[in-house]
Every structure is written in structure tokens, then in C-alpha cells.
Coordinates of N, CA and C in Angstrom, one line a residue:
X482 N -6.0 -20.1 -16.3 CA -7.1 -20.8 -15.6 C -6.5 -21.5 -14.3
X483 N -5.3 -22.1 -14.4 CA -4.7 -22.7 -13.2 C -4.5 -21.7 -12.1
X484 N -4.1 -20.5 -12.5 CA -3.9 -19.4 -11.5 C -5.2 -19.1 -10.8
X485 N -6.3 -19.1 -11.5 CA -7.6 -18.8 -10.9 C -8.0 -19.9 -9.9
X486 N -7.7 -21.2 -10.3 CA -8.0 -22.3 -9.4 C -7.2 -22.2 -8.1
X487 N -5.9 -21.8 -8.3 CA -5.0 -21.7 -7.2 C -5.5 -20.6 -6.2
X488 N -6.0 -19.5 -6.8 CA -6.5 -18.4 -5.9 C -7.8 -18.8 -5.2
X489 N -8.6 -19.6 -5.9 CA -9.9 -20.1 -5.2 C -9.5 -21.0 -4.1
X490 N -8.6 -21.9 -4.3 CA -8.1 -22.8 -3.2 C -7.6 -22.0 -2.0
X491 N -6.7 -21.0 -2.3 CA -6.1 -20.2 -1.3 C -7.2 -19.5 -0.5
X492 N -8.2 -18.9 -1.2 CA -9.3 -18.2 -0.6 C -10.1 -19.2 0.3
X493 N -10.5 -20.3 -0.2 CA -11.3 -21.3 0.6 C -10.5 -21.7 1.8
X494 N -9.2 -22.0 1.7 CA -8.4 -22.5 2.8 C -8.3 -21.3 3.9
X495 N -8.0 -20.1 3.4 CA -7.7 -19.0 4.3 C -9.0 -18.6 5.0
X496 N -10.2 -18.7 4.3 CA -11.5 -18.4 4.9 C -11.8 -19.4 6.0
X497 N -11.5 -20.7 5.7 CA -11.7 -21.7 6.7 C -10.9 -21.5 8.0
X498 N -9.6 -21.2 7.8 CA -8.8 -21.0 9.0 C -9.2 -19.7 9.7
X499 N -9.7 -18.7 8.9 CA -10.1 -17.4 9.5 C -11.3 -17.7 10.5
X500 N -12.3 -18.5 10.0 CA -13.4 -18.8 10.8 C -13.0 -19.6 12.0
X501 N -12.2 -20.6 11.8 CA -11.7 -21.5 12.9 C -10.9 -20.7 13.9
X502 N -10.1 -19.8 13.5 CA -9.3 -19.0 14.4 C -10.2 -18.2 15.3
X503 N -11.2 -17.5 14.7 CA -12.1 -16.7 15.4 C -12.9 -17.6 16.4
X504 N -13.3 -18.8 16.0 CA -14.0 -19.7 16.8 C -13.2 -20.1 18.1
X505 N -11.9 -20.4 17.9 CA -11.0 -20.8 19.0 C -10.8 -19.6 19.9
X506 N -10.7 -18.4 19.3 CA -10.5 -17.2 20.1 C -11.6 -16.9 21.0
X507 N -12.9 -17.1 20.5 CA -14.1 -16.9 21.3 C -14.2 -18.0 22.4
X508 N -13.9 -19.2 22.0 CA -14.1 -20.4 22.9 C -13.2 -20.3 24.1
X509 N -11.9 -20.0 23.8 CA -10.9 -20.0 24.9 C -11.0 -18.7 25.7
X510 N -11.4 -17.6 25.1 CA -11.6 -16.4 25.8 C -12.8 -16.5 26.8
X511 N -13.8 -17.2 26.3 CA -15.0 -17.5 27.2 C -14.6 -18.4 28.4
X512 N -13.8 -19.4 28.1 CA -13.3 -20.3 29.1 C -12.4 -19.6 30.2
X513 N -11.6 -18.7 29.7 CA -10.7 -17.9 30.5 C -11.6 -17.0 31.4
X514 N -12.6 -16.4 30.8 CA -13.5 -15.5 31.6 C -14.3 -16.2 32.6
X515 N -14.8 -17.4 32.3 CA -15.5 -18.2 33.3 C -14.6 -18.7 34.4
X516 N -13.3 -19.1 34.1 CA -12.4 -19.5 35.1 C -12.0 -18.4 36.1
X517 N -12.1 -17.1 35.6 CA -11.9 -16.0 36.4 C -13.2 -15.5 37.1
X518 N -14.3 -16.3 36.9 CA -15.6 -16.0 37.5 C -16.2 -14.7 37.0
X519 N -16.0 -14.4 35.7 CA -16.6 -13.3 35.0 C -18.0 -13.8 34.6
X520 N -19.1 -13.1 34.9 CA -20.5 -13.5 34.6 C -20.7 -13.7 33.1
X521 N -21.5 -14.7 32.7 CA -21.7 -15.1 31.3 C -22.2 -13.9 30.5
X522 N -23.1 -13.1 31.1 CA -23.7 -12.0 30.4 C -22.6 -11.0 30.0
X523 N -21.7 -10.7 30.9 CA -20.6 -9.8 30.6 C -19.7 -10.3 29.5
X524 N -19.5 -11.7 29.6 CA -18.7 -12.3 28.5 C -19.4 -12.2 27.2
X525 N -20.7 -12.3 27.2 CA -21.5 -12.3 26.0 C -21.4 -10.9 25.3
X526 N -21.6 -9.8 26.1 CA -21.6 -8.5 25.5 C -20.2 -8.0 25.2
X527 N -19.2 -8.6 25.6 CA -17.8 -8.2 25.4 C -17.0 -9.2 24.5
X528 N -16.6 -10.3 25.1 CA -15.8 -11.3 24.4 C -16.5 -11.9 23.2
X529 N -17.7 -12.4 23.4 CA -18.4 -13.1 22.3 C -18.8 -12.1 21.2
X530 N -19.4 -11.0 21.6 CA -19.9 -10.0 20.6 C -18.7 -9.5 19.7
X531 N -17.6 -9.2 20.4 CA -16.4 -8.7 19.6 C -15.8 -9.8 18.9
X532 N -15.6 -11.0 19.5 CA -15.0 -12.1 19.0 C -15.6 -12.7 17.7
X533 N -17.0 -12.7 17.7 CA -17.7 -13.2 16.5 C -17.6 -12.2 15.3
X534 N -17.2 -10.9 15.6 CA -17.0 -10.0 14.5 C -15.5 -9.8 14.1
X535 N -14.7 -10.6 14.7 CA -13.2 -10.6 14.4 C -12.9 -10.8 12.9
X536 N -13.6 -11.9 12.3 CA -13.3 -12.1 10.8 C -13.6 -10.8 10.0
X537 N -14.7 -10.2 10.2 CA -15.0 -9.0 9.5 C -14.0 -7.9 9.8
X538 N -13.7 -7.7 11.1 CA -12.7 -6.7 11.5 C -11.4 -6.9 10.8
X539 N -10.8 -8.1 10.9 CA -9.5 -8.4 10.4 C -9.5 -8.2 8.9
X540 N -10.5 -8.8 8.2 CA -10.5 -8.6 6.7 C -10.7 -7.2 6.3
X541 N -11.4 -6.4 7.1 CA -11.6 -5.0 6.7 C -10.4 -4.2 6.9
X542 N -9.6 -4.5 8.0 CA -8.3 -3.8 8.2 C -7.3 -4.1 7.0
X543 N -7.2 -5.4 6.6 CA -6.3 -5.7 5.5 C -6.8 -5.2 4.2
X544 N -8.2 -5.0 4.0 CA -8.7 -4.4 2.8 C -8.3 -3.0 2.7
X545 N -8.3 -2.3 3.9 CA -7.9 -0.9 3.9 C -6.4 -0.8 3.6
X546 N -5.6 -1.7 4.2 CA -4.2 -1.6 3.9 C -3.8 -1.9 2.5
X547 N -4.7 -2.7 1.8 CA -4.5 -3.0 0.4 C -5.1 -2.0 -0.5
X548 N -5.7 -0.9 0.1 CA -6.3 0.1 -0.7 C -7.7 -0.2 -1.3
X549 N -8.3 -1.3 -0.8 CA -9.6 -1.7 -1.3 C -10.7 -1.3 -0.2
X550 N -10.8 0.0 -0.1 CA -11.7 0.5 1.0 C -13.2 0.2 0.8
X551 N -13.6 0.0 -0.4 CA -15.0 -0.3 -0.7 C -15.4 -1.6 -0.1
X552 N -14.5 -2.5 0.0 CA -14.8 -3.9 0.6 C -15.2 -3.7 2.1
X553 N -14.7 -2.7 2.8 CA -15.1 -2.5 4.2 C -16.6 -2.3 4.3
X554 N -17.1 -1.4 3.5 CA -18.6 -1.1 3.5 C -19.4 -2.3 3.2
X555 N -19.0 -3.0 2.1 CA -19.7 -4.2 1.7 C -19.6 -5.3 2.8
X556 N -18.5 -5.4 3.4 CA -18.3 -6.4 4.5 C -19.2 -6.1 5.7
X557 N -19.3 -4.9 6.1 CA -20.1 -4.5 7.3 C -21.6 -4.7 6.9
X558 N -22.0 -4.1 5.8 CA -23.4 -4.2 5.4 C -23.9 -5.7 5.2
X559 N -23.0 -6.4 4.4 CA -23.3 -7.8 4.1 C -23.4 -8.7 5.3
X560 N -22.5 -8.5 6.3 CA -22.5 -9.4 7.5 C -23.7 -9.1 8.3
X561 N -24.1 -7.8 8.4 CA -25.3 -7.5 9.2 C -26.6 -8.0 8.6
X562 N -26.6 -7.9 7.3 CA -27.8 -8.5 6.6 C -27.9 -10.0 6.8
X563 N -26.7 -10.6 6.8 CA -26.7 -12.1 7.0 C -27.1 -12.4 8.4
X564 N -26.6 -11.6 9.4 CA -26.9 -11.9 10.8 C -28.4 -11.7 11.1
X565 N -29.0 -10.7 10.5 CA -30.4 -10.3 10.8 C -31.3 -11.3 10.1
X566 N -31.1 -11.5 8.8 CA -32.0 -12.4 8.0 C -31.6 -13.8 8.0
X567 N -30.4 -14.1 7.6 CA -30.0 -15.5 7.5 C -29.9 -16.3 8.8
X568 N -29.2 -15.7 9.8 CA -29.0 -16.4 11.1 C -30.3 -16.5 11.8
X569 N -31.0 -15.4 11.9 CA -32.3 -15.5 12.7 C -33.3 -16.4 11.9
X570 N -33.3 -16.3 10.6 CA -34.2 -17.1 9.8 C -34.0 -18.6 10.0
X571 N -32.7 -19.0 9.8 CA -32.4 -20.4 9.9 C -32.5 -21.0 11.3
X572 N -32.1 -20.1 12.3 CA -32.3 -20.6 13.7 C -33.7 -20.8 14.0
X573 N -34.6 -19.9 13.5 CA -36.0 -20.0 13.8 C -36.6 -21.3 13.1
X574 N -36.2 -21.6 11.9 CA -36.7 -22.7 11.2 C -36.3 -24.0 12.0
X575 N -35.1 -24.0 12.6 CA -34.6 -25.2 13.3 C -35.4 -25.3 14.7
X576 N -35.5 -24.1 15.3 CA -36.2 -24.1 16.7 C -37.7 -24.0 16.6
X577 N -38.2 -23.7 15.4 CA -39.6 -23.6 15.2 C -40.2 -22.2 15.8
X578 N -39.6 -21.8 16.9 CA -40.0 -20.6 17.5 C -38.9 -20.0 18.4
X579 N -38.7 -18.7 18.4 CA -37.6 -18.1 19.2 C -38.3 -17.1 20.1
X580 N -38.1 -17.3 21.4 CA -38.7 -16.3 22.4 C -37.8 -15.1 22.5
X581 N -38.5 -13.9 22.4 CA -37.7 -12.7 22.5 C -38.2 -11.9 23.7
X582 N -37.2 -11.5 24.6 CA -37.5 -10.8 25.8 C -38.0 -9.4 25.5
X583 N -38.9 -8.9 26.3 CA -39.4 -7.5 26.1 C -38.4 -6.5 26.2
X584 N -37.3 -6.7 27.0 CA -36.3 -5.7 27.2 C -35.5 -5.5 25.9
X585 N -35.4 -6.6 25.1 CA -34.7 -6.5 23.8 C -35.5 -5.6 22.8
X586 N -36.8 -5.9 22.8 CA -37.6 -5.1 21.9 C -37.7 -3.6 22.4
X587 N -37.7 -3.4 23.7 CA -37.9 -2.1 24.2 C -36.6 -1.3 24.2
X588 N -35.5 -1.9 24.4 CA -34.2 -1.2 24.5 C -33.2 -1.5 23.4
X589 N -32.9 -2.8 23.2 CA -31.8 -3.1 22.3 C -32.2 -3.0 20.8
X590 N -33.5 -3.2 20.5 CA -33.9 -3.1 19.1 C -33.8 -1.6 18.6
X591 N -34.3 -0.7 19.4 CA -34.1 0.7 19.0 C -32.6 1.1 18.8
X592 N -31.7 0.5 19.6 CA -30.3 0.7 19.4 C -29.8 0.2 18.1
X593 N -30.3 -1.0 17.7 CA -30.0 -1.6 16.4 C -30.4 -0.6 15.2
X594 N -31.7 -0.2 15.3 CA -32.2 0.8 14.3 C -31.4 2.1 14.3
X595 N -31.0 2.5 15.5 CA -30.2 3.8 15.6 C -28.8 3.6 14.9
X596 N -28.2 2.5 15.2 CA -26.9 2.3 14.6 C -27.0 2.2 13.1
X597 N -28.1 1.6 12.6 CA -28.3 1.5 11.1 C -28.5 2.9 10.6
X598 N -29.2 3.8 11.3 CA -29.5 5.1 10.8 C -28.2 5.9 10.8
X599 N -27.3 5.7 11.8 CA -26.0 6.4 11.8 C -25.2 6.0 10.6
X600 N -25.2 4.7 10.3 CA -24.5 4.2 9.1 C -25.0 4.8 7.8
X601 N -26.3 4.9 7.7 CA -26.9 5.5 6.5 C -26.4 7.0 6.4
X602 N -26.5 7.7 7.5 CA -26.2 9.2 7.4 C -24.7 9.4 7.1
X603 N -23.8 8.6 7.7 CA -22.4 8.8 7.5 C -21.9 8.3 6.2
X604 N -22.6 7.4 5.6 CA -22.2 6.9 4.2 C -22.9 7.5 3.1
X605 N -23.9 8.4 3.4 CA -24.8 8.9 2.4 C -24.0 9.7 1.3
X606 N -22.9 10.4 1.8 CA -22.1 11.2 0.8 C -21.0 10.4 0.1
X607 N -21.0 9.1 0.4 CA -20.0 8.2 -0.3 C -18.6 8.2 0.4
X608 N -18.5 8.9 1.5 CA -17.2 9.0 2.2 C -17.4 8.8 3.7
X609 N -16.5 7.9 4.3 CA -16.6 7.7 5.8 C -15.3 8.3 6.3
X610 N -15.5 9.5 7.1 CA -14.3 10.3 7.5 C -13.9 9.9 8.9
X611 N -12.7 10.4 9.3 CA -12.1 10.1 10.6 C -13.1 10.6 11.8
X612 N -13.7 11.8 11.7 CA -14.6 12.1 12.8 C -15.8 11.2 12.9
X613 N -16.3 10.7 11.7 CA -17.4 9.7 11.8 C -16.9 8.4 12.3
X614 N -15.6 8.0 12.1 CA -15.1 6.8 12.6 C -15.0 6.9 14.2
X615 N -14.5 8.1 14.7 CA -14.4 8.3 16.1 C -15.8 8.2 16.7
X616 N -16.8 8.8 16.1 CA -18.2 8.8 16.5 C -18.7 7.4 16.7
X617 N -18.3 6.5 15.7 CA -18.8 5.1 15.7 C -18.1 4.4 16.8
X618 N -16.8 4.6 17.1 CA -16.1 3.9 18.2 C -16.7 4.3 19.5
X619 N -16.9 5.6 19.7 CA -17.5 6.1 20.9 C -18.9 5.5 21.1
X620 N -19.7 5.4 20.0 CA -21.0 4.9 20.1 C -21.0 3.4 20.6
X621 N -20.0 2.6 20.0 CA -19.9 1.2 20.4 C -19.5 1.1 21.9
X622 N -18.6 2.0 22.4 CA -18.2 1.9 23.8 C -19.3 2.3 24.7
X623 N -20.1 3.2 24.3 CA -21.3 3.6 25.0 C -22.3 2.4 25.1
X624 N -22.4 1.7 24.0 CA -23.3 0.6 24.0 C -22.8 -0.5 24.9
X625 N -21.5 -0.8 24.9 CA -21.0 -1.8 25.9 C -21.2 -1.4 27.3
X626 N -21.0 -0.1 27.6 CA -21.2 0.4 29.0 C -22.6 0.3 29.4
X627 N -23.5 0.6 28.4 CA -25.0 0.6 28.7 C -25.4 -0.9 29.0
X628 N -24.9 -1.8 28.2 CA -25.2 -3.2 28.4 C -24.8 -3.7 29.8
X629 N -23.6 -3.3 30.2 CA -23.0 -3.8 31.5 C -23.8 -3.2 32.6
X630 N -24.1 -1.9 32.6 CA -24.8 -1.2 33.7 C -26.2 -1.5 33.7
X631 N -26.9 -1.7 32.5 CA -28.3 -1.9 32.5 C -28.7 -3.3 33.1
X632 N -27.9 -4.3 32.8 CA -28.2 -5.6 33.2 C -27.4 -6.1 34.4
X633 N -26.5 -5.3 34.9 CA -25.6 -5.7 35.9 C -26.3 -6.1 37.2
X634 N -27.2 -5.3 37.7 CA -27.9 -5.4 39.0 C -28.6 -6.8 39.1
X635 N -29.2 -7.3 38.0 CA -29.9 -8.5 38.1 C -29.2 -9.7 37.6
X636 N -28.7 -9.6 36.3 CA -28.1 -10.8 35.7 C -26.8 -11.2 36.3
X637 N -26.0 -10.2 36.6 CA -24.7 -10.4 37.1 C -24.8 -11.1 38.5
X638 N -25.7 -10.6 39.3 CA -25.8 -11.2 40.7 C -26.3 -12.6 40.5
X639 N -27.2 -12.9 39.6 CA -27.7 -14.3 39.4 C -26.6 -15.2 39.0
X640 N -25.7 -14.7 38.1 CA -24.7 -15.5 37.5 C -23.6 -15.8 38.6
X641 N -23.3 -14.8 39.4 CA -22.4 -15.0 40.5 C -22.9 -16.1 41.5
X642 N -24.2 -16.0 41.8 CA -24.8 -16.9 42.7 C -24.7 -18.3 42.1
X643 N -25.0 -18.4 40.8 CA -25.0 -19.7 40.1 C -23.6 -20.4 40.2
X644 N -22.6 -19.6 39.9 CA -21.2 -20.1 40.0 C -20.9 -20.5 41.4
X645 N -21.3 -19.7 42.4 CA -20.9 -20.0 43.8 C -21.6 -21.3 44.3
X646 N -22.8 -21.6 43.7 CA -23.5 -22.8 44.2 C -23.1 -24.1 43.4
X647 N -22.3 -23.9 42.4 CA -21.8 -25.1 41.7 C -21.0 -26.0 42.6
X648 N -21.0 -27.3 42.4 CA -20.1 -28.2 43.1 C -18.6 -27.8 42.7
X649 N -17.7 -28.1 43.7 CA -16.3 -27.7 43.5 C -15.8 -28.3 42.2
X650 N -16.1 -29.6 41.8 CA -15.5 -30.2 40.6 C -16.2 -29.6 39.4
X651 N -17.3 -29.0 39.5 CA -18.0 -28.4 38.3 C -17.5 -27.0 38.0
X652 N -16.9 -26.3 39.0 CA -16.5 -24.9 38.8 C -15.4 -24.9 37.7
X653 N -15.4 -23.9 36.8 CA -14.4 -23.8 35.7 C -13.0 -23.5 36.4
X654 N -12.0 -24.2 36.0 CA -10.7 -24.1 36.5 C -9.8 -23.3 35.5
X655 N -8.9 -22.5 36.0 CA -8.0 -21.7 35.1 C -6.9 -22.7 34.6
X656 N -6.6 -22.6 33.3 CA -5.6 -23.4 32.7 C -4.7 -22.5 32.0
X657 N -3.4 -22.7 32.1 CA -2.4 -21.8 31.4 C -2.5 -22.0 29.8
X658 N -3.2 -23.1 29.4 CA -3.4 -23.2 27.9 C -4.4 -22.2 27.4
X659 N -5.3 -21.7 28.2 CA -6.3 -20.8 27.7 C -5.7 -19.5 27.1
X660 N -4.8 -18.8 27.8 CA -4.2 -17.6 27.1 C -3.3 -18.0 25.9
X661 N -2.7 -19.2 26.0 CA -1.8 -19.6 24.9 C -2.7 -19.8 23.6
X662 N -3.8 -20.5 23.8 CA -4.7 -20.7 22.6 C -5.3 -19.3 22.1
X663 N -5.5 -18.4 23.0 CA -6.0 -17.1 22.6 C -5.0 -16.4 21.8
X664 N -3.7 -16.4 22.2 CA -2.6 -15.8 21.4 C -2.5 -16.5 20.0
X665 N -2.5 -17.8 20.0 CA -2.3 -18.6 18.8 C -3.4 -18.3 17.8
X666 N -4.7 -18.2 18.3 CA -5.8 -18.0 17.5 C -5.8 -16.5 16.9
X667 N -5.3 -15.6 17.7 CA -5.1 -14.2 17.3 C -4.1 -14.1 16.1
X668 N -3.0 -14.9 16.3 CA -2.0 -15.0 15.2 C -2.6 -15.6 13.9
X669 N -3.4 -16.7 14.1 CA -4.1 -17.3 13.0 C -5.1 -16.4 12.3
X670 N -5.8 -15.5 13.1 CA -6.7 -14.5 12.5 C -5.9 -13.5 11.6
X671 N -4.7 -13.1 12.1 CA -3.9 -12.2 11.4 C -3.5 -12.8 10.0
X672 N -2.9 -14.0 10.1 CA -2.4 -14.6 8.9 C -3.5 -15.0 7.9
X673 N -4.5 -15.6 8.4 CA -5.6 -16.0 7.5 C -6.4 -14.9 6.9
X674 N -6.5 -13.8 7.7 CA -7.2 -12.6 7.2 C -6.4 -11.9 6.1
X675 N -5.1 -11.9 6.2 CA -4.3 -11.3 5.1 C -4.4 -12.1 3.9
X676 N -4.4 -13.5 4.0 CA -4.5 -14.3 2.8 C -5.9 -14.3 2.2
X677 N -6.9 -14.1 3.0 CA -8.3 -14.1 2.5 C -8.5 -12.8 1.7
X678 N -8.0 -11.7 2.2 CA -8.2 -10.4 1.4 C -7.4 -10.4 0.1
X679 N -6.1 -10.9 0.2 CA -5.3 -10.9 -1.0 C -5.8 -11.8 -2.1
X680 N -6.4 -12.9 -1.7 CA -6.9 -13.9 -2.6 C -8.2 -13.3 -3.3
X681 N -9.0 -12.7 -2.4 CA -10.3 -12.0 -3.0 C -9.9 -11.0 -4.0
X682 N -9.0 -10.1 -3.7 CA -8.5 -9.1 -4.6 C -8.0 -9.6 -5.9
X683 N -7.2 -10.7 -5.8 CA -6.6 -11.4 -6.9 C -7.7 -12.0 -7.8

């Protein structure tokens, strides 16, 4: 019983540090991007979108290395269900109402449905193969490229103008601590992800 309590404590601690490491990674990556005058939209569809999925990515990689491949599918499906239902639901309860742009409904929502359909088709036979993995990666890269090109002409220009019109003291400044924190948080992700998976398996 004491061994079980020990594993629960290790799991809780490693999960906490995993989330915090991902949080720091996103925060300081965003600060670095702003200091280099990268538009917020581009930061959102690249750094933030990937950074917020780092806990799932890291734990999935360690799950595969431990031979627990079933955890990967559960991780992906569970996190997406939580994002769609839990995150949107709680956010709407707090805000009372969330405004949704027509472009999201017209363009991004079909992409979400399409990615879900691809997941269903590739996992239907109970095996996710290397060609299907390559297809998924290519699809993700196409989505990133689509986001950047689709919104670049309007949103990027607006963001550049906004940064240029800021007062000098308000402009984000580059600090050498930003890349240091990014590296440290990446190391934290690696270590905490390994302990999270091992404790879950135990």
C-alpha cells in the first residue's frame, strides 16, 4: 500500500511539473516571439498551439518508448474531448457567451471535423502505421501553412502596425533570459514527462 501511495505522489508531482514546464515554455516562447516582432496570430498558430500540446506529445513519446502504445490513442482522444467539451463549456459558463467568428465556422471547423474523420479511418483497423503517421504530420504542416497564408494579409499587417504604434517603453524587449527559460522548460518537460508515464504504468 505504501508503494501505491508513493507512485500516486510521484504521479501528482510529475504531472504538476509537466504542466508548469509547458506553461513556462509557451510563456517565454511567446515573449521571445513578441520581442522579435512576430505577429501574435503567427505566435498563436505555431508556438501556442504546439506548446499547449507538449504535455500530450511528451507523455505519448515516453509511452511508446515504454511499449504502452495504447496510451497514445487514449491521450489524443481524451485531450481533444476535454478541449472541445470541458474547456469550451467551462469558458462559456464563466464568460456567459463566447463570440465565434464566421471564418472559424466556415473554414476551421470543417478542418476539425476532417482531422477527426482521418483519425477514425486510420484507427478503424486497430493499428496506426508509419504511412498514416506521415500523412498526419503532412496534414498538420498543411494546416499551419494554411493558417499563416489565409490570415496573413489582414491580421499580420494589423499586428505589425499595432506594434509599430506602441510607445517605445511599451514595446517588448528581447532578454537573454527568454531562450534560457525555453531550454530549461524543455528539459523540465522531458524529465517530468518520463516520470509521469512511468508512474502511470506502475
